[in-house]
Structures are given as structure tokens and as C-alpha cells.
């Protein structure tokens, strides 16, 4: 359920070069929210989403300066709603894995690389920024399609949240609307669920299934599947499942009853 805002999301004009939402997950300090609104507007972004924010007062407005409209129009929704409506969800994190054998925060990409990955996308992209004290948790990162980080010095790697938003917005400013429509979040989740059933059907080791599905989400998330591509992967899985159950038989590609090769 959407919590009350000054203006509903359906009434709010989409001024962004792409449908890019800046999502602050449980921000602690209203001043940082105001600064975030300000730096977003500096680079032409207007879609601010707040997940369980603190109460906003004059401090947030003062920090927003001339971006009070971004602050006032910010959506207050749940994180589940963000994932449900987004074609791509991007986790930002300063805490990275040291090896590809730990896939939760690997592979990760810089913001400059992210620009290249999403420049042709036509869909809704949500970029998640975590709590000031400990960022995004592993469950939240696992649900995202892409992991992004900002290169910083090892001596002090963690940025203020508004500074991190500013760097991301700077890198992504002036992107034009994409060329093709992505598969929806529902379609992608259906594909991941199908892949999970497939792993069960081929008796993939139980202790490896969660990690395998996470790796599949990372691979497929950054490939930006179209509706047709997602459907094709479903078809490949279905055909494989059928042949595993009917070894040696021919498959009817015309969506008739399955047949055994005999007329």
C-alpha cells in the first residue's frame, strides 16, 4: 500500500531521461534525504523513493534547497513494491566480496560500466542505496539483478549516501530513453522459478541450488532480457524437461499433442 505523499506517483510527471528511481532503503537521517533530493535535481533526476524513512521536517527541506519538489513528490512504498514494479534493480554497496566463489556481492561493476549496461534499456530501473550505518543486507542484495560500487580509497571506502547518489546521477545523466522493452519483473521471476524447478527435476545438489539460482540471477539480470528472450529460455527449459521424461521421442514444435515420431 502506498503511504500518503504530496502528489501520487500516477500524477507525477516523468522528467527523467530514463525511468530511473533513486531508492533510499531505510535512511536514518532526514538531512541526508534532503541533500539527496538536491543532488538528484542537479543532474536532472526527479524520481526519489523512500523506504521506511524517518519523519521529515524543516531540516530536510533546508538541505534540499531548490529541490523541494523532488522531496515533496518522493514516493513512500515498500521494498517489495520496488522489486515488483522494476525491470532492473541495482544494488549499490561498498562491502564487496573478495572472490567470485562468494557470489552474493560478485561480480560487481563501476557506475561507468553501469551506464553502458543500461543505456539502451526502455524500462523501469531502480537503484538501491542502503542505510547509512550498514548499507543493504545480503537478502536485499540477493534480490537485485546487478551489483554496483563506487571505487574509493581502501583507507576510508564508505561514502555519505548523498555523495554516492550524486556520483551515480552524474555518471547516468543525459541518458536517452532506451531502444527496447525489457521483460517485466514478473516475467523474470517466473523464469527464475522455472529454473528452480528445473534444478529440482535434474536433481541438482540441494545444497548448491540457492547459490546456483543466485548466480543465474546475476548472469540473466545483467543481460537485460527482452520478453521474447525470456520466453525462449522458458521454451528451452520446457523442451529439455519433456525430453528427459520422454527419452528417444520426437518433440512436436507446433504446440500439438506430443508425438512419438510416427504418423
mmCIF file of C-alpha atoms in Angstrom:
data_model
loop_
_atom_site.group_PDB
_atom_site.id
_atom_site.type_symbol
_atom_site.label_atom_id
_atom_site.label_comp_id
_atom_site.label_asym_id
_atom_site.label_seq_id
_atom_site.Cartn_x
_atom_site.Cartn_y
_atom_site.Cartn_z
ATOM 1 C CA UNK A 1 0.000 0.000 0.000
ATOM 2 C CA UNK A 2 1.290 3.453 -0.857
ATOM 3 C CA UNK A 3 1.602 5.796 2.077
ATOM 4 C CA UNK A 4 0.292 9.338 1.615
ATOM 5 C CA UNK A 5 2.520 11.720 -0.308
ATOM 6 C CA UNK A 6 2.056 15.276 -1.503
ATOM 7 C CA UNK A 7 1.456 14.007 -5.011
ATOM 8 C CA UNK A 8 0.749 10.457 -6.131
ATOM 9 C CA UNK A 9 3.123 8.666 -8.485
ATOM 10 C CA UNK A 10 0.423 8.463 -11.161
ATOM 11 C CA UNK A 11 0.132 12.259 -11.179
ATOM 12 C CA UNK A 12 3.841 12.939 -11.078
ATOM 13 C CA UNK A 13 5.408 13.710 -14.453
ATOM 14 C CA UNK A 14 8.348 11.578 -15.530
ATOM 15 C CA UNK A 15 11.060 14.154 -16.179
ATOM 16 C CA UNK A 16 13.990 11.762 -16.013
ATOM 17 C CA UNK A 17 15.960 10.864 -19.166
ATOM 18 C CA UNK A 18 15.156 7.249 -18.329
ATOM 19 C CA UNK A 19 12.671 5.804 -15.861
ATOM 20 C CA UNK A 20 15.321 5.642 -13.148
ATOM 21 C CA UNK A 21 14.267 5.601 -9.498
ATOM 22 C CA UNK A 22 16.706 6.515 -6.741
ATOM 23 C CA UNK A 23 15.677 4.329 -3.806
ATOM 24 C CA UNK A 24 16.848 5.071 -0.264
ATOM 25 C CA UNK A 25 16.338 1.971 1.879
ATOM 26 C CA UNK A 26 15.544 2.908 5.475
ATOM 27 C CA UNK A 27 17.623 6.124 5.557
ATOM 28 C CA UNK A 28 18.443 7.232 9.081
ATOM 29 C CA UNK A 29 18.856 10.993 8.777
ATOM 30 C CA UNK A 30 16.447 13.448 7.206
ATOM 31 C CA UNK A 31 19.311 15.786 6.303
ATOM 32 C CA UNK A 32 20.759 13.145 4.007
ATOM 33 C CA UNK A 33 17.371 12.758 2.328
ATOM 34 C CA UNK A 34 17.259 16.489 1.652
ATOM 35 C CA UNK A 35 20.811 16.506 0.288
ATOM 36 C CA UNK A 36 19.916 13.512 -1.909
ATOM 37 C CA UNK A 37 16.944 15.356 -3.413
ATOM 38 C CA UNK A 38 19.195 18.325 -4.119
ATOM 39 C CA UNK A 39 21.942 16.385 -5.881
ATOM 40 C CA UNK A 40 19.383 14.395 -7.877
ATOM 41 C CA UNK A 41 17.894 17.564 -9.289
ATOM 42 C CA UNK A 42 21.387 18.911 -10.026
ATOM 43 C CA UNK A 43 21.730 16.147 -12.620
ATOM 44 C CA UNK A 44 18.144 16.032 -13.870
ATOM 45 C CA UNK A 45 16.697 13.169 -11.806
ATOM 46 C CA UNK A 46 13.350 13.520 -10.051
ATOM 47 C CA UNK A 47 12.128 10.047 -9.025
ATOM 48 C CA UNK A 48 13.010 9.639 -5.349
ATOM 49 C CA UNK A 49 11.677 6.603 -3.469
ATOM 50 C CA UNK A 50 11.874 6.334 0.322
ATOM 51 C CA UNK A 51 11.623 3.005 2.122
ATOM 52 C CA UNK A 52 10.639 3.475 5.772
ATOM 53 C CA UNK A 53 12.232 6.926 6.148
ATOM 54 C CA UNK A 54 12.373 8.996 9.355
ATOM 55 C CA UNK A 55 9.887 11.803 9.858
ATOM 56 C CA UNK A 56 10.802 14.727 7.617
ATOM 57 C CA UNK A 57 10.806 18.268 8.933
ATOM 58 C CA UNK A 58 12.256 21.667 8.087
ATOM 59 C CA UNK A 59 15.784 20.214 8.164
ATOM 60 C CA UNK A 60 15.142 18.033 5.107
ATOM 61 C CA UNK A 61 13.589 20.970 3.259
ATOM 62 C CA UNK A 62 16.519 23.227 4.134
ATOM 63 C CA UNK A 63 19.011 20.648 2.827
ATOM 64 C CA UNK A 64 17.001 20.179 -0.377
ATOM 65 C CA UNK A 65 17.204 23.939 -1.144
ATOM 66 C CA UNK A 66 15.668 24.333 -4.641
ATOM 67 C CA UNK A 67 14.818 20.624 -4.935
ATOM 68 C CA UNK A 68 11.858 20.746 -2.581
ATOM 69 C CA UNK A 69 9.671 19.413 -5.397
ATOM 70 C CA UNK A 70 11.763 16.220 -5.555
ATOM 71 C CA UNK A 71 11.449 15.851 -1.796
ATOM 72 C CA UNK A 72 7.728 16.572 -1.698
ATOM 73 C CA UNK A 73 6.970 14.200 -4.576
ATOM 74 C CA UNK A 74 9.030 11.339 -3.149
ATOM 75 C CA UNK A 75 7.157 8.048 -3.060
ATOM 76 C CA UNK A 76 6.872 6.128 0.188
ATOM 77 C CA UNK A 77 6.373 2.479 -0.663
ATOM 78 C CA UNK A 78 7.688 -0.899 0.440
ATOM 79 C CA UNK A 79 10.798 -2.573 -0.857
ATOM 80 C CA UNK A 80 8.654 -5.446 -2.119
ATOM 81 C CA UNK A 81 6.756 -2.953 -4.279
ATOM 82 C CA UNK A 82 10.032 -1.623 -5.671
ATOM 83 C CA UNK A 83 11.134 -5.100 -6.723
ATOM 84 C CA UNK A 84 7.708 -5.945 -8.129
ATOM 85 C CA UNK A 85 7.490 -2.968 -10.475
ATOM 86 C CA UNK A 86 11.125 -2.671 -11.635
ATOM 87 C CA UNK A 87 12.619 -4.229 -14.753
ATOM 88 C CA UNK A 88 16.119 -3.982 -13.297
ATOM 89 C CA UNK A 89 17.117 -3.491 -9.660
ATOM 90 C CA UNK A 90 20.673 -2.374 -8.941
ATOM 91 C CA UNK A 91 22.283 -2.729 -5.518
ATOM 92 C CA UNK A 92 24.958 -0.210 -4.557
ATOM 93 C CA UNK A 93 27.453 -1.386 -1.970
ATOM 94 C CA UNK A 94 30.884 -0.591 -0.597
ATOM 95 C CA UNK A 95 31.184 -4.020 1.023
ATOM 96 C CA UNK A 96 32.404 -6.322 -1.734
ATOM 97 C CA UNK A 97 33.278 -9.984 -1.946
ATOM 98 C CA UNK A 98 36.961 -10.790 -2.303
ATOM 99 C CA UNK A 99 36.425 -13.789 -4.581
ATOM 100 C CA UNK A 100 33.978 -14.987 -7.228
ATOM 101 C CA UNK A 101 33.442 -18.054 -5.045
ATOM 102 C CA UNK A 102 31.307 -15.742 -2.859
ATOM 103 C CA UNK A 103 28.616 -14.704 -5.371
ATOM 104 C CA UNK A 104 26.447 -12.549 -3.092
ATOM 105 C CA UNK A 105 28.363 -9.352 -3.915
ATOM 106 C CA UNK A 106 30.087 -10.561 -7.075
ATOM 107 C CA UNK A 107 30.524 -9.747 -9.851
ATOM 108 C CA UNK A 108 30.288 -6.014 -9.277
ATOM 109 C CA UNK A 109 30.509 -3.073 -11.659
ATOM 110 C CA UNK A 110 31.538 0.562 -11.507
ATOM 111 C CA UNK A 111 28.985 3.286 -12.249
ATOM 112 C CA UNK A 112 30.714 3.997 -15.583
ATOM 113 C CA UNK A 113 30.240 0.335 -16.541
ATOM 114 C CA UNK A 114 26.648 0.549 -15.352
ATOM 115 C CA UNK A 115 25.974 3.382 -17.797
ATOM 116 C CA UNK A 116 26.997 1.144 -20.690
ATOM 117 C CA UNK A 117 24.845 -1.695 -19.388
ATOM 118 C CA UNK A 118 21.601 0.294 -19.197
ATOM 119 C CA UNK A 119 21.990 2.892 -21.943
ATOM 120 C CA UNK A 120 19.719 1.057 -24.422
ATOM 121 C CA UNK A 121 17.114 -0.078 -21.905
ATOM 122 C CA UNK A 122 13.495 1.008 -22.096
ATOM 123 C CA UNK A 123 12.004 0.084 -18.748
ATOM 124 C CA UNK A 124 11.979 0.963 -15.073
ATOM 125 C CA UNK A 125 15.344 0.838 -13.320
ATOM 126 C CA UNK A 126 15.623 1.126 -9.540
ATOM 127 C CA UNK A 127 18.981 1.925 -7.943
ATOM 128 C CA UNK A 128 19.064 0.986 -4.259
ATOM 129 C CA UNK A 129 21.154 2.795 -1.642
ATOM 130 C CA UNK A 130 21.373 1.251 1.818
ATOM 131 C CA UNK A 131 21.296 2.516 5.366
ATOM 132 C CA UNK A 132 23.971 4.962 6.451
ATOM 133 C CA UNK A 133 25.271 2.671 9.200
ATOM 134 C CA UNK A 134 25.393 -0.712 7.455
ATOM 135 C CA UNK A 135 24.074 -0.442 3.906
ATOM 136 C CA UNK A 136 21.993 -3.122 2.195
ATOM 137 C CA UNK A 137 21.779 -6.561 3.755
ATOM 138 C CA UNK A 138 22.554 -9.799 1.912
ATOM 139 C CA UNK A 139 18.881 -10.634 1.309
ATOM 140 C CA UNK A 140 18.268 -7.250 -0.336
ATOM 141 C CA UNK A 141 21.382 -7.578 -2.485
ATOM 142 C CA UNK A 142 20.439 -11.138 -3.482
ATOM 143 C CA UNK A 143 17.144 -9.877 -4.906
ATOM 144 C CA UNK A 144 18.904 -7.350 -7.142
ATOM 145 C CA UNK A 145 19.994 -8.040 -10.712
ATOM 146 C CA UNK A 146 23.246 -6.054 -10.730
ATOM 147 C CA UNK A 147 25.733 -5.077 -8.024
ATOM 148 C CA UNK A 148 27.384 -1.675 -8.399
ATOM 149 C CA UNK A 149 30.134 0.027 -6.426
ATOM 150 C CA UNK A 150 31.988 3.342 -6.478
ATOM 151 C CA UNK A 151 35.792 2.973 -6.441
ATOM 152 C CA UNK A 152 37.105 4.585 -3.271
ATOM 153 C CA UNK A 153 40.306 4.538 -1.244
ATOM 154 C CA UNK A 154 40.699 1.487 0.993
ATOM 155 C CA UNK A 155 41.549 3.666 3.980
ATOM 156 C CA UNK A 156 38.040 5.169 4.037
ATOM 157 C CA UNK A 157 35.840 3.437 1.431
ATOM 158 C CA UNK A 158 32.324 4.345 2.627
ATOM 159 C CA UNK A 159 30.727 7.458 1.139
ATOM 160 C CA UNK A 160 27.991 9.621 2.580
ATOM 161 C CA UNK A 161 24.769 8.426 0.973
ATOM 162 C CA UNK A 162 24.030 11.730 -0.770
ATOM 163 C CA UNK A 163 27.561 11.819 -2.174
ATOM 164 C CA UNK A 164 27.118 8.298 -3.512
ATOM 165 C CA UNK A 165 23.805 9.279 -5.127
ATOM 166 C CA UNK A 166 25.497 12.332 -6.650
ATOM 167 C CA UNK A 167 28.242 10.263 -8.271
ATOM 168 C CA UNK A 168 25.730 7.792 -9.697
ATOM 169 C CA UNK A 169 23.471 10.555 -11.029
ATOM 170 C CA UNK A 170 26.455 12.359 -12.572
ATOM 171 C CA UNK A 171 27.527 9.219 -14.442
ATOM 172 C CA UNK A 172 24.000 8.453 -15.643
ATOM 173 C CA UNK A 173 22.942 11.993 -16.552
ATOM 174 C CA UNK A 174 21.642 12.671 -20.067
ATOM 175 C CA UNK A 175 20.953 9.054 -20.961
ATOM 176 C CA UNK A 176 18.302 8.898 -23.637
ATOM 177 C CA UNK A 177 15.309 6.577 -23.454
ATOM 178 C CA UNK A 178 16.224 3.075 -24.454
ATOM 179 C CA UNK A 179 15.552 1.202 -27.663
ATOM 180 C CA UNK A 180 13.856 -1.952 -26.447
ATOM 181 C CA UNK A 181 11.454 -3.055 -23.738
ATOM 182 C CA UNK A 182 12.754 -5.426 -21.109
ATOM 183 C CA UNK A 183 10.986 -8.450 -19.715
ATOM 184 C CA UNK A 184 8.970 -7.380 -16.687
ATOM 185 C CA UNK A 185 9.918 -8.285 -13.138
ATOM 186 C CA UNK A 186 7.026 -10.770 -13.052
ATOM 187 C CA UNK A 187 8.297 -12.435 -16.229
ATOM 188 C CA UNK A 188 11.836 -12.639 -14.874
ATOM 189 C CA UNK A 189 10.704 -14.049 -11.541
ATOM 190 C CA UNK A 190 8.677 -16.645 -13.442
ATOM 191 C CA UNK A 191 11.812 -17.608 -15.347
ATOM 192 C CA UNK A 192 13.840 -17.899 -12.123
ATOM 193 C CA UNK A 193 11.098 -20.047 -10.587
ATOM 194 C CA UNK A 194 11.096 -22.278 -13.672
ATOM 195 C CA UNK A 195 14.858 -22.621 -13.435
ATOM 196 C CA UNK A 196 14.475 -23.598 -9.782
ATOM 197 C CA UNK A 197 12.016 -26.351 -10.727
ATOM 198 C CA UNK A 198 14.386 -27.460 -13.467
ATOM 199 C CA UNK A 199 17.259 -27.797 -10.993
ATOM 200 C CA UNK A 200 14.998 -29.861 -8.766
ATOM 201 C CA UNK A 201 13.966 -32.033 -11.718
ATOM 202 C CA UNK A 202 17.562 -32.822 -12.717
ATOM 203 C CA UNK A 203 18.428 -33.483 -9.053
ATOM 204 C CA UNK A 204 20.926 -30.673 -8.824
ATOM 205 C CA UNK A 205 22.526 -30.962 -5.348
ATOM 206 C CA UNK A 206 20.184 -29.398 -2.816
ATOM 207 C CA UNK A 207 22.999 -27.585 -1.020
ATOM 208 C CA UNK A 208 24.029 -25.879 -4.282
ATOM 209 C CA UNK A 209 20.629 -24.793 -5.582
ATOM 210 C CA UNK A 210 20.380 -21.456 -3.764
ATOM 211 C CA UNK A 211 23.831 -20.374 -4.933
ATOM 212 C CA UNK A 212 23.157 -21.606 -8.465
ATOM 213 C CA UNK A 213 19.946 -19.593 -8.657
ATOM 214 C CA UNK A 214 21.714 -16.515 -7.307
ATOM 215 C CA UNK A 215 24.399 -16.858 -9.982
ATOM 216 C CA UNK A 216 21.701 -17.297 -12.640
ATOM 217 C CA UNK A 217 20.015 -14.111 -11.428
ATOM 218 C CA UNK A 218 23.313 -12.231 -11.673
ATOM 219 C CA UNK A 219 24.000 -13.504 -15.210
ATOM 220 C CA UNK A 220 20.479 -13.014 -16.567
ATOM 221 C CA UNK A 221 19.991 -9.716 -14.717
ATOM 222 C CA UNK A 222 22.902 -8.027 -16.436
ATOM 223 C CA UNK A 223 21.991 -9.407 -19.876
ATOM 224 C CA UNK A 224 18.758 -7.320 -19.887
ATOM 225 C CA UNK A 225 16.457 -9.946 -21.382
ATOM 226 C CA UNK A 226 13.588 -8.879 -23.618
ATOM 227 C CA UNK A 227 10.164 -10.520 -23.326
ATOM 228 C CA UNK A 228 10.952 -12.697 -26.349
ATOM 229 C CA UNK A 229 14.296 -13.808 -24.926
ATOM 230 C CA UNK A 230 12.771 -14.752 -21.572
ATOM 231 C CA UNK A 231 10.054 -16.709 -23.366
ATOM 232 C CA UNK A 232 12.674 -18.511 -25.451
ATOM 233 C CA UNK A 233 14.545 -19.613 -22.331
ATOM 234 C CA UNK A 234 11.263 -20.913 -20.888
ATOM 235 C CA UNK A 235 10.782 -22.880 -24.111
ATOM 236 C CA UNK A 236 14.269 -24.394 -23.942
ATOM 237 C CA UNK A 237 13.673 -25.493 -20.359
ATOM 238 C CA UNK A 238 10.256 -26.980 -21.228
ATOM 239 C CA UNK A 239 11.645 -28.856 -24.219
ATOM 240 C CA UNK A 240 14.526 -30.219 -22.143
ATOM 241 C CA UNK A 241 12.144 -31.292 -19.371
ATOM 242 C CA UNK A 242 9.949 -33.090 -21.916
ATOM 243 C CA UNK A 243 12.865 -34.976 -23.458
ATOM 244 C CA UNK A 244 14.079 -36.026 -20.017
ATOM 245 C CA UNK A 245 10.653 -37.545 -19.376
ATOM 246 C CA UNK A 246 10.306 -38.997 -22.913
ATOM 247 C CA UNK A 247 13.782 -40.133 -23.992
ATOM 248 C CA UNK A 248 14.117 -41.028 -27.657
ATOM 249 C CA UNK A 249 10.828 -39.423 -28.711
ATOM 250 C CA UNK A 250 10.387 -36.501 -31.104
ATOM 251 C CA UNK A 251 9.010 -33.187 -29.875
ATOM 252 C CA UNK A 252 6.074 -31.518 -31.630
ATOM 253 C CA UNK A 253 7.122 -27.910 -32.257
ATOM 254 C CA UNK A 254 3.627 -26.856 -33.407
ATOM 255 C CA UNK A 255 2.050 -26.994 -29.961
ATOM 256 C CA UNK A 256 0.019 -30.084 -30.802
ATOM 257 C CA UNK A 257 -0.092 -33.137 -28.628
ATOM 258 C CA UNK A 258 3.344 -34.594 -28.048
ATOM 259 C CA UNK A 259 4.019 -37.359 -30.523
ATOM 260 C CA UNK A 260 6.390 -40.290 -30.793
ATOM 261 C CA UNK A 261 7.607 -39.619 -34.339
ATOM 262 C CA UNK A 262 5.065 -41.898 -36.014
ATOM 263 C CA UNK A 263 2.280 -40.569 -38.250
#
